[in-house]
């Protein structure tokens, strides 16, 4: 069950991570739409494959939700920290 959770986390967080990296012009060579399409395909295949017990699908879904939520929070925290560092540098320069 742990593997389904980790797989769901990784597959669901990838498009959001690539989209956020596009926002900061860090990763321009990879299309976030392509990553989202591949992630959707992988998630659908895993959903169809994880039919041995209902718990597998539950943990896959929980991992996906946690992946999106945590990735969003990580990038928000990084944005806040970079904003504070930038403000401190501007204040120091004045």
PDB file of C-alpha atoms in Angstrom:
ATOM      1  CA  UNK A   1       0.000   0.000   0.000  1.00  0.00           C
ATOM      2  CA  UNK A   2       2.914   2.312   0.655  1.00  0.00           C
ATOM      3  CA  UNK A   3       4.036   1.848  -2.946  1.00  0.00           C
ATOM      4  CA  UNK A   4       0.648   2.980  -4.265  1.00  0.00           C
ATOM      5  CA  UNK A   5       0.794   6.061  -2.056  1.00  0.00           C
ATOM      6  CA  UNK A   6       4.291   6.987  -3.206  1.00  0.00           C
ATOM      7  CA  UNK A   7       3.397   6.319  -6.847  1.00  0.00           C
ATOM      8  CA  UNK A   8       0.287   8.495  -6.582  1.00  0.00           C
ATOM      9  CA  UNK A   9       2.314  11.246  -4.923  1.00  0.00           C
ATOM     10  CA  UNK A  10       4.993  11.230  -7.627  1.00  0.00           C
ATOM     11  CA  UNK A  11       2.618  11.011 -10.580  1.00  0.00           C
ATOM     12  CA  UNK A  12       0.297  13.746  -9.351  1.00  0.00           C
ATOM     13  CA  UNK A  13       2.958  16.184  -8.199  1.00  0.00           C
ATOM     14  CA  UNK A  14       4.994  16.098 -11.438  1.00  0.00           C
ATOM     15  CA  UNK A  15       2.732  18.361 -13.574  1.00  0.00           C
ATOM     16  CA  UNK A  16       2.389  20.931 -10.808  1.00  0.00           C
ATOM     17  CA  UNK A  17       6.136  20.966 -10.190  1.00  0.00           C
ATOM     18  CA  UNK A  18       6.900  21.446 -13.891  1.00  0.00           C
ATOM     19  CA  UNK A  19       4.256  24.181 -14.160  1.00  0.00           C
ATOM     20  CA  UNK A  20       5.759  26.045 -11.193  1.00  0.00           C
ATOM     21  CA  UNK A  21       9.264  25.697 -12.613  1.00  0.00           C
ATOM     22  CA  UNK A  22       7.969  27.163 -15.902  1.00  0.00           C
ATOM     23  CA  UNK A  23       6.676  30.124 -13.932  1.00  0.00           C
ATOM     24  CA  UNK A  24      10.221  30.905 -12.779  1.00  0.00           C
ATOM     25  CA  UNK A  25      11.825  30.154 -16.182  1.00  0.00           C
ATOM     26  CA  UNK A  26      13.843  27.308 -14.682  1.00  0.00           C
ATOM     27  CA  UNK A  27      12.623  24.408 -16.787  1.00  0.00           C
ATOM     28  CA  UNK A  28      11.555  25.513 -20.244  1.00  0.00           C
ATOM     29  CA  UNK A  29      12.534  22.440 -22.248  1.00  0.00           C
ATOM     30  CA  UNK A  30       9.716  20.286 -20.840  1.00  0.00           C
ATOM     31  CA  UNK A  31       6.077  21.045 -21.580  1.00  0.00           C
ATOM     32  CA  UNK A  32       3.882  20.885 -18.502  1.00  0.00           C
ATOM     33  CA  UNK A  33       0.952  19.837 -20.694  1.00  0.00           C
ATOM     34  CA  UNK A  34       2.925  16.813 -21.888  1.00  0.00           C
ATOM     35  CA  UNK A  35       3.862  15.934 -18.316  1.00  0.00           C
ATOM     36  CA  UNK A  36       0.209  16.287 -17.288  1.00  0.00           C
ATOM     37  CA  UNK A  37      -0.858  13.986 -20.122  1.00  0.00           C
ATOM     38  CA  UNK A  38       1.706  11.341 -19.217  1.00  0.00           C
ATOM     39  CA  UNK A  39       0.768  11.623 -15.543  1.00  0.00           C
ATOM     40  CA  UNK A  40      -2.907  11.189 -16.364  1.00  0.00           C
ATOM     41  CA  UNK A  41      -2.118   8.144 -18.478  1.00  0.00           C
ATOM     42  CA  UNK A  42       0.049   6.628 -15.717  1.00  0.00           C
ATOM     43  CA  UNK A  43      -2.561   7.340 -13.054  1.00  0.00           C
ATOM     44  CA  UNK A  44      -5.320   5.771 -15.169  1.00  0.00           C
ATOM     45  CA  UNK A  45      -3.204   2.690 -15.854  1.00  0.00           C
ATOM     46  CA  UNK A  46      -2.371   2.381 -12.157  1.00  0.00           C
ATOM     47  CA  UNK A  47      -6.042   2.811 -11.235  1.00  0.00           C
ATOM     48  CA  UNK A  48      -7.004  -0.027 -13.574  1.00  0.00           C
ATOM     49  CA  UNK A  49      -4.109  -2.196 -12.389  1.00  0.00           C
ATOM     50  CA  UNK A  50      -4.715  -1.621  -8.659  1.00  0.00           C
ATOM     51  CA  UNK A  51      -7.800  -3.751  -8.429  1.00  0.00           C
ATOM     52  CA  UNK A  52      -6.531  -6.435  -6.066  1.00  0.00           C
ATOM     53  CA  UNK A  53      -8.053  -4.676  -3.059  1.00  0.00           C
ATOM     54  CA  UNK A  54     -10.037  -1.466  -2.611  1.00  0.00           C
ATOM     55  CA  UNK A  55      -7.322  -0.271  -0.236  1.00  0.00           C
ATOM     56  CA  UNK A  56      -4.871  -0.031  -3.150  1.00  0.00           C
ATOM     57  CA  UNK A  57      -7.095   2.477  -4.935  1.00  0.00           C
ATOM     58  CA  UNK A  58      -7.721   4.409  -1.726  1.00  0.00           C
ATOM     59  CA  UNK A  59      -4.002   4.761  -1.052  1.00  0.00           C
ATOM     60  CA  UNK A  60      -3.339   5.697  -4.686  1.00  0.00           C
ATOM     61  CA  UNK A  61      -5.950   8.460  -4.444  1.00  0.00           C
ATOM     62  CA  UNK A  62      -4.668   9.646  -1.051  1.00  0.00           C
ATOM     63  CA  UNK A  63      -1.115   9.745  -2.382  1.00  0.00           C
ATOM     64  CA  UNK A  64      -2.279  11.781  -5.367  1.00  0.00           C
ATOM     65  CA  UNK A  65      -4.107  14.280  -3.193  1.00  0.00           C
ATOM     66  CA  UNK A  66      -1.135  14.576  -0.860  1.00  0.00           C
ATOM     67  CA  UNK A  67       1.225  15.001  -3.819  1.00  0.00           C
ATOM     68  CA  UNK A  68      -0.686  17.915  -5.277  1.00  0.00           C
ATOM     69  CA  UNK A  69      -1.269  19.566  -1.901  1.00  0.00           C
ATOM     70  CA  UNK A  70       2.313  19.222  -0.655  1.00  0.00           C
ATOM     71  CA  UNK A  71       3.869  20.283  -3.966  1.00  0.00           C
ATOM     72  CA  UNK A  72       1.682  23.381  -4.018  1.00  0.00           C
ATOM     73  CA  UNK A  73       2.681  24.209  -0.443  1.00  0.00           C
ATOM     74  CA  UNK A  74       6.382  23.633  -1.134  1.00  0.00           C
ATOM     75  CA  UNK A  75       6.367  26.103  -4.002  1.00  0.00           C
ATOM     76  CA  UNK A  76       4.336  28.637  -2.002  1.00  0.00           C
ATOM     77  CA  UNK A  77       6.841  28.413   0.846  1.00  0.00           C
ATOM     78  CA  UNK A  78       9.741  28.776  -1.599  1.00  0.00           C
ATOM     79  CA  UNK A  79       8.067  31.850  -3.096  1.00  0.00           C
ATOM     80  CA  UNK A  80       7.600  33.405   0.342  1.00  0.00           C
ATOM     81  CA  UNK A  81      11.212  32.748   1.306  1.00  0.00           C
ATOM     82  CA  UNK A  82      12.557  34.174  -1.951  1.00  0.00           C
ATOM     83  CA  UNK A  83      10.355  37.239  -1.458  1.00  0.00           C
ATOM     84  CA  UNK A  84      11.756  37.794   2.025  1.00  0.00           C
ATOM     85  CA  UNK A  85      15.330  37.364   0.800  1.00  0.00           C
ATOM     86  CA  UNK A  86      14.725  39.777  -2.072  1.00  0.00           C
ATOM     87  CA  UNK A  87      13.183  42.348   0.280  1.00  0.00           C
ATOM     88  CA  UNK A  88      16.132  42.014   2.650  1.00  0.00           C
ATOM     89  CA  UNK A  89      18.591  42.587  -0.212  1.00  0.00           C
ATOM     90  CA  UNK A  90      16.674  45.667  -1.382  1.00  0.00           C
ATOM     91  CA  UNK A  91      16.582  47.045   2.147  1.00  0.00           C
ATOM     92  CA  UNK A  92      20.301  46.361   2.533  1.00  0.00           C
ATOM     93  CA  UNK A  93      21.082  48.183  -0.732  1.00  0.00           C
ATOM     94  CA  UNK A  94      19.188  51.303   0.352  1.00  0.00           C
TER      95      UNK A  94
END
